[in-house]
PDB file of C-alpha atoms in Angstrom:
ATOM      1  CA  SER E   1     180.310 -10.824-186.609  1.00  0.00           C
ATOM      2  CA  SER E   2     176.687  -9.652-187.248  1.00  0.00           C
ATOM      3  CA  LEU E   3     176.108 -12.810-189.322  1.00  0.00           C
ATOM      4  CA  LEU E   4     177.362 -14.968-186.313  1.00  0.00           C
ATOM      5  CA  SER E   5     175.287 -13.011-183.774  1.00  0.00           C
ATOM      6  CA  GLY E   6     172.047 -13.013-185.774  1.00  0.00           C
ATOM      7  CA  SER E   7     172.263 -16.663-186.584  1.00  0.00           C
ATOM      8  CA  LEU E   8     173.246 -17.766-182.856  1.00  0.00           C
ATOM      9  CA  GLU E   9     170.206 -15.407-181.539  1.00  0.00           C
ATOM     10  CA  ALA E  10     167.857 -16.931-184.100  1.00  0.00           C
ATOM     11  CA  PHE E  11     169.082 -20.257-183.150  1.00  0.00           C
ATOM     12  CA  ILE E  12     168.556 -20.100-179.496  1.00  0.00           C
ATOM     13  CA  HIS E  13     165.119 -18.492-179.802  1.00  0.00           C
ATOM     14  CA  HIS E  14     163.712 -21.381-182.230  1.00  0.00           C
ATOM     15  CA  LEU E  15     165.342 -23.910-180.152  1.00  0.00           C
ATOM     16  CA  LEU E  16     163.309 -22.547-177.088  1.00  0.00           C
ATOM     17  CA  TYR E  17     160.156 -22.781-178.954  1.00  0.00           C
ATOM     18  CA  VAL E  18     160.745 -26.348-180.318  1.00  0.00           C
ATOM     19  CA  ARG E  19     161.703 -27.711-177.091  1.00  0.00           C
ATOM     20  CA  ARG E  20     158.696 -26.083-175.233  1.00  0.00           C
ATOM     21  CA  VAL E  21     160.773 -24.196-172.689  1.00  0.00           C
ATOM     22  CA  TYR E  22     158.111 -21.471-172.541  1.00  0.00           C
ATOM     23  CA  PRO E  23     154.552 -21.173-173.659  1.00  0.00           C
ATOM     24  CA  ARG E  24     153.700 -21.151-177.546  1.00  0.00           C
ATOM     25  CA  GLU E  25     151.908 -17.778-177.108  1.00  0.00           C
ATOM     26  CA  SER E  26     155.019 -16.069-175.888  1.00  0.00           C
ATOM     27  CA  PHE E  27     156.608 -16.417-179.201  1.00  0.00           C
ATOM     28  CA  LEU E  28     156.118 -14.430-182.121  1.00  0.00           C
ATOM     29  CA  ALA E  29     156.605 -15.364-185.873  1.00  0.00           C
ATOM     30  CA  THR E  30     159.851 -13.951-187.831  1.00  0.00           C
ATOM     31  CA  ARG E  31     162.393 -14.959-190.327  1.00  0.00           C
ATOM     32  CA  PHE E  32     166.145 -15.109-190.521  1.00  0.00           C
ATOM     33  CA  LEU E  33     168.176 -15.619-193.591  1.00  0.00           C
ATOM     34  CA  GLY E  34     164.834 -16.558-195.299  1.00  0.00           C
ATOM     35  CA  VAL E  35     163.962 -19.185-192.703  1.00  0.00           C
ATOM     36  CA  PRO E  36     160.645 -18.847-190.937  1.00  0.00           C
ATOM     37  CA  LEU E  37     161.013 -19.220-187.118  1.00  0.00           C
ATOM     38  CA  LYS E  38     159.870 -18.092-183.746  1.00  0.00           C
ATOM     39  CA  ALA E  39     161.309 -15.820-181.273  1.00  0.00           C
ATOM     40  CA  ASN E  40     160.433 -15.230-177.456  1.00  0.00           C
ATOM     41  CA  ARG E  41     158.975 -11.780-176.794  1.00  0.00           C
ATOM     42  CA  HIS E  42     159.397 -11.727-173.048  1.00  0.00           C
ATOM     43  CA  PRO E  43     161.965  -9.053-172.159  1.00  0.00           C
ATOM     44  CA  GLY E  44     163.951 -11.078-169.663  1.00  0.00           C
ATOM     45  CA  VAL E  45     164.565 -13.906-172.174  1.00  0.00           C
ATOM     46  CA  VAL E  46     165.420 -11.353-174.957  1.00  0.00           C
ATOM     47  CA  ASP E  47     167.601  -9.428-172.726  1.00  0.00           C
ATOM     48  CA  TYR E  48     169.322 -12.346-171.495  1.00  0.00           C
ATOM     49  CA  ILE E  49     170.166 -13.952-174.918  1.00  0.00           C
ATOM     50  CA  SER E  50     171.155 -10.497-176.479  1.00  0.00           C
ATOM     51  CA  ASP E  51     173.222  -9.678-173.316  1.00  0.00           C
ATOM     52  CA  THR E  52     175.063 -13.279-173.401  1.00  0.00           C
ATOM     53  CA  LEU E  53     175.869 -12.992-177.277  1.00  0.00           C
ATOM     54  CA  ARG E  54     177.305  -9.615-176.711  1.00  0.00           C
ATOM     55  CA  THR E  55     180.131 -11.292-174.908  1.00  0.00           C
ATOM     56  CA  ALA E  56     180.055 -14.774-176.600  1.00  0.00           C
ATOM     57  CA  VAL E  57     180.097 -13.585-180.133  1.00  0.00           C
ATOM     58  CA  PRO E  58     183.749 -11.648-179.666  1.00  0.00           C
ATOM     59  CA  ALA E  59     184.855 -14.578-177.553  1.00  0.00           C
ATOM     60  CA  LEU E  60     184.115 -17.116-180.435  1.00  0.00           C
ATOM     61  CA  LEU E  61     185.697 -14.872-183.090  1.00  0.00           C
ATOM     62  CA  SER E  62     189.048 -14.359-180.930  1.00  0.00           C
ATOM     63  CA  GLY E  63     189.276 -18.217-180.132  1.00  0.00           C
ATOM     64  CA  THR E  64     188.661 -17.589-176.614  1.00  0.00           C
ATOM     65  CA  VAL E  65     185.861 -19.702-176.534  1.00  0.00           C
ATOM     66  CA  ASP E  66     185.128 -22.766-178.817  1.00  0.00           C
ATOM     67  CA  GLU E  67     181.668 -23.834-177.710  1.00  0.00           C
ATOM     68  CA  LEU E  68     178.253 -22.084-176.976  1.00  0.00           C
ATOM     69  CA  ALA E  69     175.427 -24.470-175.425  1.00  0.00           C
ATOM     70  CA  VAL E  70     172.123 -24.139-174.779  1.00  0.00           C
ATOM     71  CA  VAL E  71     171.319 -26.209-171.444  1.00  0.00           C
ATOM     72  CA  ILE E  72     167.424 -26.985-170.684  1.00  0.00           C
ATOM     73  CA  LEU E  73     166.914 -27.493-167.010  1.00  0.00           C
ATOM     74  CA  LYS E  74     164.114 -28.627-164.914  1.00  0.00           C
ATOM     75  CA  ASP E  75     163.697 -26.816-161.538  1.00  0.00           C
ATOM     76  CA  GLU E  76     166.805 -24.492-162.310  1.00  0.00           C
ATOM     77  CA  THR E  77     169.213 -27.071-161.362  1.00  0.00           C
ATOM     78  CA  VAL E  78     168.661 -30.699-163.367  1.00  0.00           C
ATOM     79  CA  PRO E  79     169.974 -30.494-166.655  1.00  0.00           C
ATOM     80  CA  LEU E  80     167.644 -32.525-169.028  1.00  0.00           C
ATOM     81  CA  GLU E  81     169.048 -31.711-172.506  1.00  0.00           C
ATOM     82  CA  ARG E  82     172.261 -29.734-173.787  1.00  0.00           C
ATOM     83  CA  PHE E  83     172.605 -28.420-177.156  1.00  0.00           C
ATOM     84  CA  ALA E  84     175.958 -27.480-178.137  1.00  0.00           C
ATOM     85  CA  LEU E  85     177.700 -25.600-181.183  1.00  0.00           C
ATOM     86  CA  ARG E  86     181.480 -26.614-181.222  1.00  0.00           C
ATOM     87  CA  PHE E  87     183.478 -24.323-183.338  1.00  0.00           C
ATOM     88  CA  THR E  88     186.776 -25.598-184.676  1.00  0.00           C
ATOM     89  CA  GLU E  89     187.411 -22.761-187.125  1.00  0.00           C
ATOM     90  CA  ILE E  90     185.702 -19.446-187.599  1.00  0.00           C
ATOM     91  CA  LEU E  91     186.512 -16.154-189.512  1.00  0.00           C
ATOM     92  CA  ASN E  92     185.697 -12.950-188.604  1.00  0.00           C
ATOM     93  CA  ALA E  93     185.200 -11.409-191.884  1.00  0.00           C
ATOM     94  CA  PRO E  94     185.805 -12.919-195.541  1.00  0.00           C
ATOM     95  CA  MET E  95     189.033 -12.046-196.876  1.00  0.00           C
ATOM     96  CA  GLY E  96     190.160 -11.680-200.542  1.00  0.00           C
ATOM     97  CA  SER E  97     188.421  -9.630-203.382  1.00  0.00           C
ATOM     98  CA  ASP E  98     184.945  -8.400-203.329  1.00  0.00           C
ATOM     99  CA  GLU E  99     183.974 -11.299-205.479  1.00  0.00           C
ATOM    100  CA  GLU E 100     185.809 -13.933-203.168  1.00  0.00           C
ATOM    101  CA  SER E 101     184.447 -12.154-200.226  1.00  0.00           C
ATOM    102  CA  SER E 102     180.834 -12.119-201.409  1.00  0.00           C
ATOM    103  CA  SER E 103     181.312 -16.005-202.304  1.00  0.00           C
ATOM    104  CA  LEU E 104     182.299 -16.838-198.964  1.00  0.00           C
ATOM    105  CA  LEU E 105     179.816 -14.889-197.283  1.00  0.00           C
ATOM    106  CA  SER E 106     177.166 -16.418-199.438  1.00  0.00           C
ATOM    107  CA  LYS E 107     178.407 -19.871-198.342  1.00  0.00           C
ATOM    108  CA  MET E 108     178.500 -19.023-194.733  1.00  0.00           C
ATOM    109  CA  GLU E 109     174.975 -17.846-194.814  1.00  0.00           C
ATOM    110  CA  GLN E 110     173.781 -21.001-196.285  1.00  0.00           C
ATOM    111  CA  GLY E 111     175.568 -22.922-193.745  1.00  0.00           C
ATOM    112  CA  MET E 112     174.006 -21.025-190.660  1.00  0.00           C
ATOM    113  CA  ARG E 113     170.614 -21.237-192.692  1.00  0.00           C
ATOM    114  CA  ASP E 114     171.065 -25.060-192.740  1.00  0.00           C
ATOM    115  CA  MET E 115     171.865 -25.063-189.029  1.00  0.00           C
ATOM    116  CA  ILE E 116     168.980 -23.321-188.189  1.00  0.00           C
ATOM    117  CA  LEU E 117     166.641 -25.513-190.305  1.00  0.00           C
ATOM    118  CA  ARG E 118     167.970 -28.611-188.380  1.00  0.00           C
ATOM    119  CA  VAL E 119     166.456 -27.125-185.199  1.00  0.00           C
ATOM    120  CA  HIS E 120     162.874 -27.473-186.986  1.00  0.00           C
ATOM    121  CA  GLY E 121     163.637 -31.378-186.999  1.00  0.00           C
ATOM    122  CA  LEU E 122     164.054 -31.262-183.111  1.00  0.00           C
ATOM    123  CA  GLU E 123     160.189 -30.808-182.779  1.00  0.00           C
ATOM    124  CA  GLY E 124     158.594 -34.000-181.040  1.00  0.00           C
ATOM    125  CA  ARG E 125     161.987 -35.643-179.998  1.00  0.00           C
ATOM    126  CA  ASP E 126     162.521 -36.846-176.492  1.00  0.00           C
ATOM    127  CA  ILE E 127     161.392 -34.167-173.971  1.00  0.00           C
ATOM    128  CA  GLY E 128     159.498 -32.275-176.609  1.00  0.00           C
ATOM    129  CA  SER E 129     157.505 -35.280-177.558  1.00  0.00           C
ATOM    130  CA  LYS E 130     156.569 -36.023-173.890  1.00  0.00           C
ATOM    131  CA  LEU E 131     155.674 -32.342-173.037  1.00  0.00           C
ATOM    132  CA  LYS E 132     152.209 -31.500-174.850  1.00  0.00           C
ATOM    133  CA  GLN E 133     152.428 -28.097-173.563  1.00  0.00           C
ATOM    134  CA  SER E 134     155.231 -26.146-171.660  1.00  0.00           C
ATOM    135  CA  ASP E 135     156.214 -27.475-168.278  1.00  0.00           C
ATOM    136  CA  ALA E 136     156.452 -24.454-165.914  1.00  0.00           C
ATOM    137  CA  SER E 137     159.361 -25.988-164.246  1.00  0.00           C
ATOM    138  CA  LEU E 138     161.587 -25.853-167.298  1.00  0.00           C
ATOM    139  CA  CYS E 139     164.128 -22.928-168.053  1.00  0.00           C
ATOM    140  CA  PHE E 140     167.484 -22.652-169.705  1.00  0.00           C
ATOM    141  CA  LYS E 141     170.956 -21.174-169.457  1.00  0.00           C
ATOM    142  CA  ILE E 142     173.848 -20.636-171.993  1.00  0.00           C
ATOM    143  CA  THR E 143     177.061 -21.863-171.268  1.00  0.00           C
ATOM    144  CA  LEU E 144     180.618 -21.316-173.075  1.00  0.00           C
ATOM    145  CA  ARG E 145     183.632 -23.474-172.957  1.00  0.00           C
ATOM    146  CA  VAL E 146     186.983 -21.668-172.879  1.00  0.00           C
ATOM    147  CA  SER E 147     189.296 -23.227-175.599  1.00  0.00           C
ATOM    148  CA  ASN E 148     191.879 -25.753-174.458  1.00  0.00           C
ATOM    149  CA  THR E 149     194.547 -23.822-176.610  1.00  0.00           C
ATOM    150  CA  LEU E 150     194.097 -20.625-175.070  1.00  0.00           C
ATOM    151  CA  THR E 151     197.198 -18.538-173.965  1.00  0.00           C
ATOM    152  CA  PRO E 152     197.017 -15.280-171.740  1.00  0.00           C
ATOM    153  CA  GLU E 153     197.895 -13.089-174.703  1.00  0.00           C
ATOM    154  CA  SER E 154     194.864 -14.461-176.750  1.00  0.00           C
ATOM    155  CA  THR E 155     192.124 -14.217-174.115  1.00  0.00           C
ATOM    156  CA  ASN E 156     189.429 -11.812-174.915  1.00  0.00           C
ATOM    157  CA  PRO E 157     189.191  -9.001-172.571  1.00  0.00           C
ATOM    158  CA  ASP E 158     185.246  -8.912-172.604  1.00  0.00           C
ATOM    159  CA  VAL E 159     185.441 -12.591-171.062  1.00  0.00           C
ATOM    160  CA  THR E 160     187.872 -11.475-168.410  1.00  0.00           C
ATOM    161  CA  ARG E 161     185.789  -8.512-167.621  1.00  0.00           C
ATOM    162  CA  ALA E 162     182.609 -10.347-167.493  1.00  0.00           C
ATOM    163  CA  LEU E 163     184.088 -12.839-164.937  1.00  0.00           C
ATOM    164  CA  SER E 164     185.647 -10.288-162.924  1.00  0.00           C
ATOM    165  CA  GLU E 165     182.414  -8.223-162.593  1.00  0.00           C
ATOM    166  CA  GLY E 166     180.222 -11.299-161.861  1.00  0.00           C
ATOM    167  CA  GLU E 167     178.271 -11.067-165.235  1.00  0.00           C
ATOM    168  CA  TRP E 168     179.530 -14.704-165.986  1.00  0.00           C
ATOM    169  CA  PHE E 169     180.810 -17.104-163.571  1.00  0.00           C
ATOM    170  CA  HIS E 170     182.184 -20.848-163.408  1.00  0.00           C
ATOM    171  CA  PRO E 171     179.353 -23.127-163.132  1.00  0.00           C
ATOM    172  CA  ASP E 172     178.949 -26.419-161.227  1.00  0.00           C
ATOM    173  CA  PRO E 173     179.704 -29.034-163.955  1.00  0.00           C
ATOM    174  CA  ASN E 174     176.833 -31.090-162.715  1.00  0.00           C
ATOM    175  CA  SER E 175     174.399 -28.269-163.574  1.00  0.00           C
ATOM    176  CA  CYS E 176     175.891 -28.073-167.147  1.00  0.00           C
ATOM    177  CA  ARG E 177     174.629 -31.584-168.773  1.00  0.00           C
ATOM    178  CA  PRO E 178     172.786 -34.471-168.176  1.00  0.00           C
ATOM    179  CA  SER E 179     174.622 -36.534-165.269  1.00  0.00           C
ATOM    180  CA  SER E 180     174.410 -40.266-166.267  1.00  0.00           C
ATOM    181  CA  GLY E 181     174.036 -42.057-169.367  1.00  0.00           C
ATOM    182  CA  VAL E 182     174.521 -39.254-171.655  1.00  0.00           C
ATOM    183  CA  LYS E 183     173.802 -39.834-175.334  1.00  0.00           C
ATOM    184  CA  VAL E 184     175.581 -37.815-177.755  1.00  0.00           C
ATOM    185  CA  ARG E 185     173.471 -37.180-180.993  1.00  0.00           C
ATOM    186  CA  PRO E 186     175.263 -35.551-183.809  1.00  0.00           C
ATOM    187  CA  ILE E 187     172.529 -33.095-185.422  1.00  0.00           C
ATOM    188  CA  HIS E 188     174.434 -31.106-188.292  1.00  0.00           C
ATOM    189  CA  THR E 189     178.034 -29.797-189.454  1.00  0.00           C
ATOM    190  CA  VAL E 190     178.433 -26.553-191.088  1.00  0.00           C
ATOM    191  CA  TYR E 191     181.820 -26.654-193.086  1.00  0.00           C
ATOM    192  CA  VAL E 192     182.913 -23.703-195.289  1.00  0.00           C
ATOM    193  CA  PRO E 193     186.692 -24.452-196.159  1.00  0.00           C
ATOM    194  CA  GLY E 194     189.030 -21.807-194.814  1.00  0.00           C
ATOM    195  CA  SER E 195     186.240 -19.960-193.001  1.00  0.00           C
ATOM    196  CA  LEU E 196     183.858 -21.732-190.944  1.00  0.00           C
ATOM    197  CA  GLU E 197     183.544 -25.346-188.947  1.00  0.00           C
ATOM    198  CA  CYS E 198     180.859 -25.828-186.459  1.00  0.00           C
ATOM    199  CA  LYS E 199     179.308 -29.202-185.129  1.00  0.00           C
ATOM    200  CA  PHE E 200     175.823 -29.189-183.655  1.00  0.00           C
ATOM    201  CA  VAL E 201     175.345 -31.869-181.201  1.00  0.00           C
ATOM    202  CA  MET E 202     172.532 -32.808-178.800  1.00  0.00           C
ATOM    203  CA  GLU E 203     173.120 -34.535-175.522  1.00  0.00           C
ATOM    204  CA  CYS E 204     170.427 -36.350-173.725  1.00  0.00           C
ATOM    205  CA  PRO E 205     169.624 -39.268-171.216  1.00  0.00           C
ATOM    206  CA  SER E 206     170.144 -42.493-173.158  1.00  0.00           C
TER     207      SER E 206
END
């Protein structure tokens, strides 16, 4: 779970940098799994991402949730872009002998490293290419998609509690993705047999 949590945190922070959601000077240089990237240092952004992942990661590992998405919005209500990570398989911890576990963990790390590297390639595309500097009207939110195969017995209690206590809520579908002429662009697929399969896609107006 620590690998998944760290990978998603690095992914989200660097995505916000590449898409110029916030001023470049609000980011610090860092590294994760050997990959140079940027992390936002504003306490509100840092806390929102970490608090979200505190619920999202256990929900992904339990199968309660099968997708995490970062939605970039204008004026807090208009979705411009959506970056989704769609998980069809995810293993909480490598199984087998120490050697097998070490090999599997190494492959999972490589897969997550490759996914984060793909974020670098989003620099200068679509909205990022139109904005030479950050637009003060831009913001973001993180959404989770509940699995279609979910049963009451397999529901993660953290998600149930977060919904009941108002930490999470069911959003207006129109605020979650671009509303018309949506183009889905596959960015990358992470596949480690028997352990991890995740598709990274971008949704934007065509």
